[in-house]
Amino acid sequence: MPRPGGATALAALGLLLNAFAWGVSWWPFRQLQGLDVHPLWATALIYMVAVVWLVCVRPTAWRGFVQHPGLWILLLASGLTNVGFNWAVTVGDVIRAVLLFYLMPAWAVLLAWPLLGEKPTAWSLVRLGLALAGMVIVLKTPESAWPWPNSLADGLALMGGFSFALTNVMLRRLRLAPSDSNMLAMFGGGALMAGCAAWLGWQQGLVHALPTMAWPWLAWVGGLSLFFLVGNLGLQYGATRLSASATSVIMLSEVVFASSSAVLLGAGALSTRIVLGGALIFLASLLSTLSFGQNTAPTH
């Protein structure tokens, strides 16, 4: 029988694996874009594989949607999270996109009141202020007159972060729903929303059509599907063996993985403004997880 300390370390490694998978996911998405596979099509295909796998393993997972209609909101929120995040880190500065995405705790404070009945406390308003101050600093570039999204990537990252907050709030609201139904909603949302967005974008001429099937990009999609699946298994293993507050803190390492990999591979630039704004956003996220992380853990 493994020692408790060994089990804890293994659980932490599982969470780090999931954070690493999402932190560096921008790179394979960019490789796919280089093969003319838009990140929306790639996201739809990747999550379609996950849905097929889940339906084969848990064929009754769909029944939860009848008993818990809120799963449809979870499906929508989770799908928009992936649309925003995957598209933003593919076409924009990775560090900037990830920091704007991780404004999630700020939006969670606002969403938890109407959806969970949790009125903002003075401490939660302090966290909200820190996060919003960080957002203003990140958005205010020398080229922009106001701290406002000035690119498609900025808007996508902010939308993805808001949807991420809604996803986590809905997971708390749906805590009595079967876990396999929650997973189906999240995987199905990724496939459905990304697929619909890709099709609509294609109709409007904003997204190019999916290229003819070829082994290079199919291999990337298959490998990325497996990568995310292994990462999700790491999350499930770690989150069930560690406190949710510890899980939340460890998952913040995604920001570190994304930022460091972006700097090393030339997909993001660090400046005094980005470091200062990012520090405020990261601090707000950290304080948020320490304050109410026992209720939920961040997940894509």
C-alpha positions as MATLAB code, in Angstrom:
seq = 'MPRPGGATALAALGLLLNAFAWGVSWWPFRQLQGLDVHPLWATALIYMVAVVWLVCVRPTAWRGFVQHPGLWILLLASGLTNVGFNWAVTVGDVIRAVLLFYLMPAWAVLLAWPLLGEKPTAWSLVRLGLALAGMVIVLKTPESAWPWPNSLADGLALMGGFSFALTNVMLRRLRLAPSDSNMLAMFGGGALMAGCAAWLGWQQGLVHALPTMAWPWLAWVGGLSLFFLVGNLGLQYGATRLSASATSVIMLSEVVFASSSAVLLGAGALSTRIVLGGALIFLASLLSTLSFGQNTAPTH';
ca = [
       0.000    0.000    0.000;
       1.479    3.384   -0.980;
       2.272    5.861    1.727;
      -0.191    8.750    2.150;
       2.591   11.192    1.276;
       3.278    9.331   -1.940;
      -0.424    9.350   -2.858;
      -0.588   13.087   -2.199;
       2.453   13.728   -4.367;
       0.955   11.608   -7.160;
      -2.313   13.534   -6.921;
      -0.429   16.828   -7.146;
       1.455   15.547  -10.185;
      -1.860   14.639  -11.800;
      -3.084   18.197  -11.348;
       0.191   19.599  -12.653;
      -0.164   17.380  -15.709;
      -3.595   18.857  -16.427;
      -2.316   22.411  -15.875;
       0.635   21.697  -18.174;
      -1.665   20.280  -20.869;
      -3.752   23.462  -20.935;
      -0.818   25.792  -20.365;
       1.033   24.641  -23.486;
      -2.038   23.783  -25.585;
      -1.576   27.003  -27.559;
       1.430   25.473  -29.342;
      -0.306   22.425  -30.921;
      -3.277   24.639  -31.831;
      -0.868   26.915  -33.674;
       0.687   23.918  -35.419;
      -2.788   22.925  -36.584;
      -3.445   26.468  -37.774;
      -0.237   26.208  -39.779;
      -1.799   23.178  -41.477;
      -4.912   25.271  -42.327;
      -7.021   23.792  -39.517;
      -8.718   26.681  -37.730;
      -8.722   26.405  -33.903;
     -12.533   26.252  -33.926;
     -12.568   23.205  -36.204;
      -9.747   21.665  -34.179;
     -11.631   22.231  -30.904;
     -14.823   20.718  -32.319;
     -13.002   17.604  -33.543;
     -11.013   17.155  -30.340;
     -14.100   17.303  -28.150;
     -16.073   15.131  -30.523;
     -13.518   12.395  -29.874;
     -13.979   12.941  -26.126;
     -17.784   12.740  -26.462;
     -17.579    9.470  -28.401;
     -15.253    8.028  -25.763;
     -17.513    9.113  -22.894;
     -20.706    7.804  -24.533;
     -19.015    4.436  -25.075;
     -17.899    4.260  -21.447;
     -21.011    5.882  -19.868;
     -23.916    5.364  -22.313;
     -26.509    6.608  -19.783;
     -24.790    9.948  -19.122;
     -27.390   11.789  -21.256;
     -30.160   10.991  -18.747;
     -28.856   13.650  -16.366;
     -30.004   16.340  -18.814;
     -33.622   15.318  -18.163;
     -33.325   15.565  -14.370;
     -30.996   18.588  -14.309;
     -31.900   21.162  -17.019;
     -29.073   23.379  -15.748;
     -26.707   21.044  -17.583;
     -27.700   22.818  -20.803;
     -26.346   26.073  -19.362;
     -23.173   24.215  -18.355;
     -22.908   22.883  -21.916;
     -23.203   26.398  -23.324;
     -20.755   27.944  -20.829;
     -18.146   25.219  -21.192;
     -18.380   25.364  -24.964;
     -17.885   29.127  -25.062;
     -14.964   28.768  -22.641;
     -13.137   26.550  -25.094;
     -14.096   28.676  -28.098;
     -12.699   31.783  -26.406;
      -9.556   30.299  -24.900;
      -8.409   28.098  -27.782;
      -9.030   30.757  -30.416;
      -7.461   33.567  -28.374;
      -4.179   31.784  -27.608;
      -3.891   30.716  -31.250;
      -4.225   34.158  -32.828;
      -3.051   36.539  -30.087;
      -0.254   37.152  -27.619;
      -0.401   34.061  -25.401;
       0.565   35.790  -22.130;
      -1.938   38.616  -22.605;
      -4.711   36.178  -23.579;
      -4.107   33.868  -20.600;
      -4.041   36.763  -18.130;
      -7.306   38.199  -19.454;
      -8.819   34.720  -19.388;
      -7.860   34.312  -15.723;
     -10.074   37.215  -14.700;
     -12.454   34.349  -13.917;
     -12.547   35.074  -10.121;
     -13.792   38.612  -10.818;
     -16.683   37.369  -12.942;
     -17.385   34.582  -10.441;
     -18.038   37.157   -7.709;
     -20.689   38.770   -9.913;
     -22.266   35.494  -11.099;
     -22.373   33.740   -7.726;
     -24.871   36.261   -6.332;
     -27.775   35.638   -8.765;
     -27.008   31.955   -9.428;
     -25.895   30.717   -5.995;
     -27.318   33.349   -3.677;
     -23.827   34.268   -2.435;
     -23.775   38.001   -1.767;
     -20.396   39.672   -2.321;
     -18.456   40.243    0.890;
     -16.031   43.071    1.506;
     -13.157   40.646    0.904;
     -14.628   39.403   -2.373;
     -14.999   43.021   -3.537;
     -11.312   43.573   -2.747;
     -10.440   40.590   -4.960;
     -12.735   41.947   -7.642;
     -10.988   45.311   -7.461;
      -7.552   43.713   -7.739;
      -8.570   41.687  -10.786;
     -10.199   44.630  -12.543;
      -7.195   46.860  -11.816;
      -4.972   44.189  -13.351;
      -7.252   44.016  -16.399;
      -7.053   47.782  -16.914;
      -3.252   47.687  -16.739;
      -3.024   44.784  -19.200;
      -5.493   46.306  -21.672;
      -4.046   49.848  -21.647;
      -1.300   49.687  -24.246;
       0.665   52.705  -25.527;
      -1.248   52.348  -28.807;
      -4.706   52.463  -27.224;
      -6.361   55.557  -25.789;
      -8.510   53.552  -23.374;
      -8.128   50.241  -21.487;
     -10.424   48.434  -23.866;
     -10.031   45.210  -25.925;
      -8.199   46.241  -29.090;
      -8.003   42.905  -30.872;
     -10.026   39.782  -31.576;
      -7.815   37.842  -29.148;
      -8.579   40.291  -26.311;
     -12.327   39.951  -26.810;
     -12.125   36.168  -27.077;
     -10.019   35.864  -23.924;
     -12.424   38.039  -21.915;
     -15.437   36.103  -23.230;
     -13.709   32.816  -22.465;
     -12.869   33.915  -18.921;
     -16.458   35.008  -18.240;
     -17.715   31.675  -19.594;
     -15.099   29.892  -17.456;
     -16.529   31.619  -14.375;
     -20.060   30.616  -15.374;
     -18.853   27.032  -15.911;
     -17.442   26.822  -12.395;
     -20.487   28.465  -10.817;
     -22.773   26.030  -12.656;
     -20.650   23.079  -11.513;
     -21.267   24.188   -7.941;
     -24.984   24.671   -8.653;
     -25.118   21.198  -10.246;
     -23.129   19.438   -7.522;
     -25.928   16.845   -7.129;
     -25.936   15.991  -10.846;
     -24.119   12.780  -11.924;
     -20.446   13.437  -12.647;
     -20.643   11.647  -16.007;
     -23.505   13.956  -17.028;
     -21.388   16.977  -16.074;
     -18.538   15.614  -18.184;
     -20.863   14.994  -21.128;
     -22.156   18.566  -20.872;
     -18.621   19.972  -20.844;
     -17.249   17.744  -23.619;
     -20.443   18.099  -25.656;
     -20.344   21.863  -25.207;
     -16.802   22.017  -26.541;
     -17.771   20.020  -29.629;
     -21.140   21.689  -30.257;
     -20.287   25.337  -29.608;
     -16.941   25.205  -31.427;
     -18.565   23.384  -34.343;
     -21.420   25.908  -34.573;
     -19.031   28.859  -34.285;
     -16.789   27.370  -36.991;
     -19.728   26.798  -39.326;
     -21.143   30.293  -38.788;
     -17.691   31.809  -39.245;
     -17.244   29.830  -42.452;
     -20.601   31.069  -43.758;
     -19.537   34.669  -43.061;
     -16.099   34.185  -44.566;
     -14.344   34.625  -41.205;
     -13.227   30.994  -40.833;
     -11.740   28.945  -43.640;
     -13.228   25.545  -44.418;
     -11.816   22.385  -42.893;
      -9.120   21.099  -45.277;
      -9.197   17.742  -46.998;
      -8.345   14.901  -44.639;
      -4.599   14.403  -44.419;
      -2.469   12.440  -41.984;
      -0.400   15.385  -40.682;
      -3.316   17.359  -39.224;
      -5.331   14.258  -38.311;
      -2.341   13.058  -36.272;
      -2.185   16.417  -34.478;
      -5.906   16.252  -33.665;
      -5.618   12.670  -32.425;
      -2.552   13.457  -30.344;
      -4.124   16.567  -28.828;
      -7.298   14.618  -27.999;
      -5.213   12.030  -26.163;
      -3.194   14.779  -24.466;
      -6.341   16.473  -23.121;
      -7.859   13.145  -22.104;
      -4.781   12.208  -20.074;
      -4.777   15.696  -18.562;
      -8.449   15.345  -17.615;
      -7.750   11.986  -15.976;
      -4.977   13.689  -14.012;
      -7.457   16.343  -12.898;
     -10.031   13.753  -11.859;
      -7.397   11.757   -9.944;
      -5.898   14.765   -8.194;
      -9.119   16.648   -7.434;
     -10.632   13.630   -5.666;
      -7.571   13.138   -3.430;
      -6.636   16.692   -2.494;
      -8.642   19.494   -0.941;
     -10.322   21.727   -3.506;
      -8.383   24.731   -2.216;
      -5.090   22.904   -2.836;
      -6.397   21.832   -6.247;
      -7.259   25.409   -7.165;
      -3.836   26.732   -6.188;
      -1.999   24.014   -8.117;
      -4.166   24.632  -11.185;
      -2.993   28.253  -11.239;
       0.342   26.863  -12.444;
      -1.339   26.839  -15.867;
      -0.576   30.570  -16.043;
       3.103   29.843  -15.346;
       3.289   27.073  -17.952;
       1.571   29.232  -20.572;
       3.655   32.339  -19.891;
       7.025   30.592  -19.730;
       6.401   28.492  -22.850;
       5.184   31.566  -24.747;
       8.303   33.552  -23.841;
      10.621   30.657  -24.725;
       8.935   30.058  -28.085;
       8.417   33.703  -28.978;
       4.601   33.720  -28.784;
       4.356   36.310  -26.021;
       6.247   39.279  -24.679;
       6.820   40.340  -21.091;
       6.780   44.025  -20.240;
       6.534   45.984  -17.006;
       2.862   46.617  -17.724;
       2.098   42.944  -18.364;
       4.035   41.831  -15.277;
       2.288   44.358  -13.017;
      -1.199   43.725  -14.376;
      -0.602   39.978  -14.415;
       0.583   40.042  -10.803;
      -2.674   41.714   -9.698;
      -4.804   39.238  -11.665;
      -2.783   36.290  -10.349;
      -3.054   37.604   -6.771;
      -6.828   37.972   -7.119;
      -7.044   34.392   -8.435;
      -4.871   33.083   -5.619;
      -6.867   34.878   -2.924;
     -10.061   33.620   -4.535;
      -8.990   29.986   -4.420;
      -7.831   30.308   -0.816;
     -11.106   31.948    0.198;
     -13.699   29.664   -1.379;
     -11.640   26.990   -3.138;
     -13.195   24.396   -0.823;
     -16.355   24.644   -2.917;
     -14.957   24.156   -6.380;
     -11.854   23.821   -8.475;
     -11.094   25.451  -11.787;
     -11.486   23.194  -14.781;
     -11.746   23.644  -18.541;
];
